Amino acid sequence: MEGLLTEKQRLWREQVAKFAQHQVFPEVEAMEQGQFPRALLAEMGRKGFLGIPIPATYQGLGADFTTYIIAIHELSKVSATIGVIVSVHTSVVTMPILAFGTNQQKTSYVPLLASGQKLGAFCLTEPTAGSDASSILLRAERADEYYVLNGTKIFITSGGEADLYLVFAVTDPASTKKNISAFIVEEDTPGFTIGKDEKKMGLHGSKTVTLHFDGVRIPKEQLLGEEGEGFHIAMSSLNAGRIGIAAQSLGIAEAAFNETVTYFKRNPAGLESTIRLGDMATKWEAAKLLVYQAASYKQANRPVTKEASMAKLFASKTAVEISTEAIHLLGMAGYTNRYNVERYFRDAKICEIYEGTSEIQRLVICKQLI
Ligand code: CAA
């Protein structure tokens, strides 16, 4: 892994790790109590963490994709909540606006997103469309210079806290394939309201909410890409998103592994327990290679669908397995909040679910192979 990074990337990793220890760690307890980390995100925005792979001309850091993934990985070692907020904001909101936006959309929104003055949310999932994303029902009907949106989105990360929502809606119900379009919706648009705020098993500092669209009038200039291009925008954005979630998983796995090693150094255990660290370390190293391979493909503009899904599938499974094993090895202490491993365990599980379940990742990989 060390050999896979440039000197500059290694220095960046140390810089992010220091930031995570000094600025993120002190906020972990408040996030665990359900507090959304608004002040911390504002500080991260000022430091460039919310626009790492975005060009400097749009107020980003202008770094490569691997540099961005290093940050998600390092931040998630300390807080998986921060990892997912940064990943969703960057991979599936800011990057698609940069990739598919008009000049007007790019200059209006990307600098504000990249500098953290605005936070983004990605809105695809609906009550009757989770894994089968193409069966969404939220309707966008054209009326003169506007589209009128009606429907509901659920389980939206950062919903209610975000300022800009990338919303996928049906524009042509008659078409079976190219019926979905993407829209940029500002949080104060009349008819757009925030619904249920979910109570979750983990990621307590991140919001997961329902969104209601009741006759929301969106100027036609807010259509992202072409009409009918929405499914393609969603899927290609999710490729970058899945590498981000894979890096988040890697951070959780590494943190759980490190805490187990530290525990064993202080509380030496029998050989049978100690050698289980060998399996943990091997899985984690393998996950790391898949995650950084996917990042390097994305960075080189190579097709990355299969690699992104493989990285997410394996890294999320690894995070669940290592955090489960960590609790087991620490015994009763691991089941209590004296240690962080119970938090890692609670935070790891969602990585196998959001941005495409493990079953969906297997399906995507198979479709690429056959
Ligand atoms: N990258 C690029 N293109 C892709 C793609 C990908 N990952 N996956 C599919 N496509 C393309 C296909 O190549 C195909 O293109 P053509 O029409 O040009 O041939 C088109 O999309 C349709 O593909 P399929 O025929 O495979 O479509 P499908 O409907 O059978 O299956 C699916 C698609 C893979 C199951 C898809 O629906 C999917 O990924 N579902 C999971 C949705 C998901 O990840 N949701 C997460 C929401 S975000 C979230 O979790 C919340 C959060 O904020 C963290």
Coordinates of N, CA and C and ligand atoms in Angstrom, one line a residue, residues 84 87-89 92 121-125 129-135 154-158 177-178 207-208 231-242 245 248 304-306 308-309 312 350 353-357 359-361 363-364 367-368, ligand 1:
V84 N -19.2 9.5 5.6 CA -20.3 9.4 4.6 C -20.8 10.8 4.2
S87 N -18.4 12.0 1.6 CA -18.4 11.2 0.4 C -19.7 11.5 -0.4
V88 N -20.8 11.5 0.2 CA -22.1 11.8 -0.5 C -22.0 13.2 -1.2
H89 N -21.6 14.2 -0.4 CA -21.5 15.6 -0.8 C -20.6 15.7 -2.1
V92 N -21.4 12.2 -5.1 CA -22.7 12.0 -5.8 C -23.5 13.3 -5.9
A121 N -27.0 16.9 -1.1 CA -27.6 15.6 -0.8 C -28.1 14.9 -2.1
F122 N -28.0 13.6 -2.2 CA -28.3 12.8 -3.4 C -29.6 12.1 -3.1
C123 N -30.6 12.3 -4.0 CA -32.0 11.8 -3.7 C -32.5 10.9 -4.8
L124 N -32.3 9.6 -4.6 CA -32.7 8.6 -5.5 C -33.8 7.7 -4.9
T125 N -33.5 7.1 -3.7 CA -34.4 6.1 -3.1 C -35.8 6.6 -2.8
A129 N -38.9 2.1 -4.4 CA -37.7 1.9 -5.3 C -36.4 2.1 -4.5
G130 N -35.8 1.0 -4.1 CA -34.6 1.0 -3.4 C -33.5 0.5 -4.3
S131 N -33.4 -0.9 -4.3 CA -32.4 -1.5 -5.1 C -32.7 -1.3 -6.6
D132 N -34.0 -1.4 -6.9 CA -34.5 -1.2 -8.3 C -34.7 0.2 -8.6
A133 N -33.6 0.9 -8.8 CA -33.6 2.4 -8.9 C -34.4 2.9 -10.1
S134 N -34.5 2.1 -11.1 CA -35.2 2.6 -12.3 C -36.7 2.6 -12.2
S135 N -37.2 2.1 -11.0 CA -38.6 2.1 -10.9 C -39.1 3.2 -10.0
I154 N -37.0 8.8 0.2 CA -36.7 8.4 1.6 C -35.2 8.0 1.8
F155 N -34.8 8.0 3.1 CA -33.4 7.6 3.5 C -32.4 8.5 2.9
I156 N -32.6 9.8 2.9 CA -31.7 10.7 2.2 C -30.6 11.2 3.2
T157 N -29.4 10.9 2.9 CA -28.3 11.3 3.7 C -28.1 12.8 3.7
S158 N -28.0 13.4 4.8 CA -27.8 14.9 5.0 C -29.1 15.7 4.7
K177 N -36.9 3.1 -20.7 CA -35.5 3.2 -20.3 C -35.0 4.6 -20.0
K178 N -35.3 5.5 -20.9 CA -34.8 6.9 -20.7 C -35.8 7.8 -20.1
K207 N -27.6 12.7 9.2 CA -29.1 12.7 9.1 C -29.5 11.8 8.0
T208 N -30.7 11.1 8.2 CA -31.3 10.2 7.2 C -32.7 10.5 7.2
F231 N -30.9 8.4 -15.3 CA -30.4 7.1 -14.8 C -28.9 7.0 -15.0
H232 N -28.5 7.4 -16.2 CA -27.1 7.3 -16.5 C -26.3 8.2 -15.5
I233 N -26.8 9.4 -15.2 CA -26.1 10.3 -14.2 C -26.0 9.6 -12.9
A234 N -27.2 9.0 -12.5 CA -27.2 8.4 -11.1 C -26.2 7.2 -11.1
M235 N -26.2 6.4 -12.1 CA -25.3 5.2 -12.1 C -23.9 5.6 -12.1
S236 N -23.5 6.5 -13.0 CA -22.1 6.9 -13.1 C -21.6 7.6 -11.9
S237 N -22.5 8.4 -11.2 CA -22.2 9.0 -10.0 C -21.9 8.0 -8.9
L238 N -22.8 7.0 -8.9 CA -22.7 5.9 -7.9 C -21.4 5.1 -8.0
N239 N -20.8 5.1 -9.2 CA -19.5 4.4 -9.2 C -18.5 5.1 -8.3
A240 N -18.4 6.5 -8.4 CA -17.5 7.2 -7.6 C -18.0 7.1 -6.1
G241 N -19.3 7.1 -5.9 CA -19.9 7.1 -4.6 C -19.5 5.8 -3.9
R242 N -19.5 4.7 -4.7 CA -19.2 3.3 -4.1 C -17.8 3.2 -3.7
I245 N -17.7 4.9 -0.3 CA -18.2 4.1 0.7 C -17.2 2.9 1.0
Q248 N -14.7 4.4 3.2 CA -15.3 4.6 4.5 C -15.2 3.3 5.3
V304 N -14.8 1.9 -14.5 CA -14.6 1.6 -13.1 C -15.8 0.9 -12.4
T305 N -16.8 0.6 -13.3 CA -18.0 0.0 -12.7 C -17.7 -1.2 -11.9
K306 N -17.1 -2.2 -12.5 CA -16.8 -3.5 -11.8 C -15.9 -3.3 -10.6
A308 N -15.3 -0.6 -8.8 CA -16.0 0.1 -7.7 C -16.9 -0.8 -6.9
S309 N -17.6 -1.6 -7.6 CA -18.5 -2.6 -7.0 C -17.8 -3.6 -6.2
K312 N -16.4 -2.0 -3.0 CA -17.5 -1.7 -2.0 C -17.9 -3.1 -1.4
I350 N -24.1 -0.5 7.8 CA -24.8 0.2 6.7 C -24.0 0.2 5.4
I353 N -25.2 -1.8 2.9 CA -26.6 -1.6 2.4 C -26.6 -0.3 1.5
Y354 N -26.2 0.8 2.0 CA -26.4 2.0 1.2 C -25.5 2.1 -0.1
E355 N -25.9 2.9 -1.0 CA -25.2 3.1 -2.3 C -25.2 1.7 -3.0
G356 N -26.2 0.9 -2.8 CA -26.3 -0.4 -3.5 C -25.9 -1.5 -2.5
T357 N -26.8 -2.4 -2.2 CA -26.6 -3.5 -1.3 C -25.5 -4.4 -1.8
E359 N -25.8 -7.4 -2.5 CA -26.5 -8.2 -3.6 C -26.4 -7.4 -4.9
I360 N -26.7 -6.1 -4.9 CA -26.6 -5.3 -6.1 C -25.2 -5.2 -6.6
Q361 N -24.2 -5.1 -5.7 CA -22.8 -5.1 -6.1 C -22.5 -6.3 -6.9
L363 N -24.5 -8.2 -8.5 CA -25.3 -8.2 -9.8 C -24.5 -7.3 -10.8
V364 N -24.0 -6.1 -10.3 CA -23.3 -5.2 -11.2 C -22.0 -5.9 -11.7
K367 N -22.9 -8.5 -14.3 CA -23.3 -7.9 -15.6 C -22.1 -7.4 -16.4
Q368 N -21.0 -7.0 -15.6 CA -19.8 -6.6 -16.3 C -19.0 -7.8 -16.8
Ligands
CAA1 N1 -22.2 2.6 -14.0 C1 -22.5 3.1 -15.3 N2 -23.6 2.6 -16.0 C2 -24.4 1.7 -15.3 C3 -24.1 1.2 -14.0 C4 -22.9 1.7 -13.4 N3 -22.6 1.4 -12.1 N4 -25.1 0.4 -13.7 C5 -25.9 0.3 -14.7 N5 -25.5 1.1 -15.7 C6 -26.1 1.4 -17.0 C7 -26.1 0.1 -17.8 O1 -24.9 -0.1 -18.5 C8 -27.3 0.3 -18.8 O2 -26.9 1.2 -19.8 P1 -27.5 1.0 -21.3 O3 -28.9 1.3 -21.2 O4 -26.7 2.1 -22.1 O5 -27.2 -0.4 -21.7 C9 -28.3 1.0 -17.9 O6 -27.5 1.6 -16.9 C10 -29.3 0.1 -17.3 O7 -28.6 -0.9 -16.6 P2 -29.3 -2.3 -16.2 O8 -30.0 -2.8 -17.4 O9 -28.3 -3.1 -15.5 O10 -30.4 -1.7 -15.2 P3 -31.2 -2.5 -14.2 O11 -32.4 -1.7 -13.9 O12 -31.4 -3.9 -14.6 O13 -30.3 -2.6 -12.9 C11 -29.1 -1.7 -11.0 C12 -29.6 -1.5 -12.5 C13 -27.6 -2.0 -11.2 C14 -29.8 -2.7 -10.2 C15 -29.3 -0.3 -10.5 O14 -30.7 -0.1 -10.4 C16 -28.7 -0.1 -9.1 O15 -27.5 0.2 -9.1 N6 -29.4 -0.1 -8.0 C17 -28.9 0.2 -6.7 C18 -29.3 1.7 -6.5 C19 -28.5 2.3 -5.4 O16 -27.3 2.1 -5.4 N7 -29.1 3.1 -4.6 C20 -28.4 3.8 -3.6 C21 -29.1 5.2 -3.4 S1 -28.0 6.4 -2.7 C22 -27.9 6.0 -1.1 O17 -27.6 4.9 -0.7 C23 -28.1 7.0 0.0 C24 -26.9 7.8 0.4 O18 -27.1 8.9 0.3 C25 -25.7 7.2 0.9

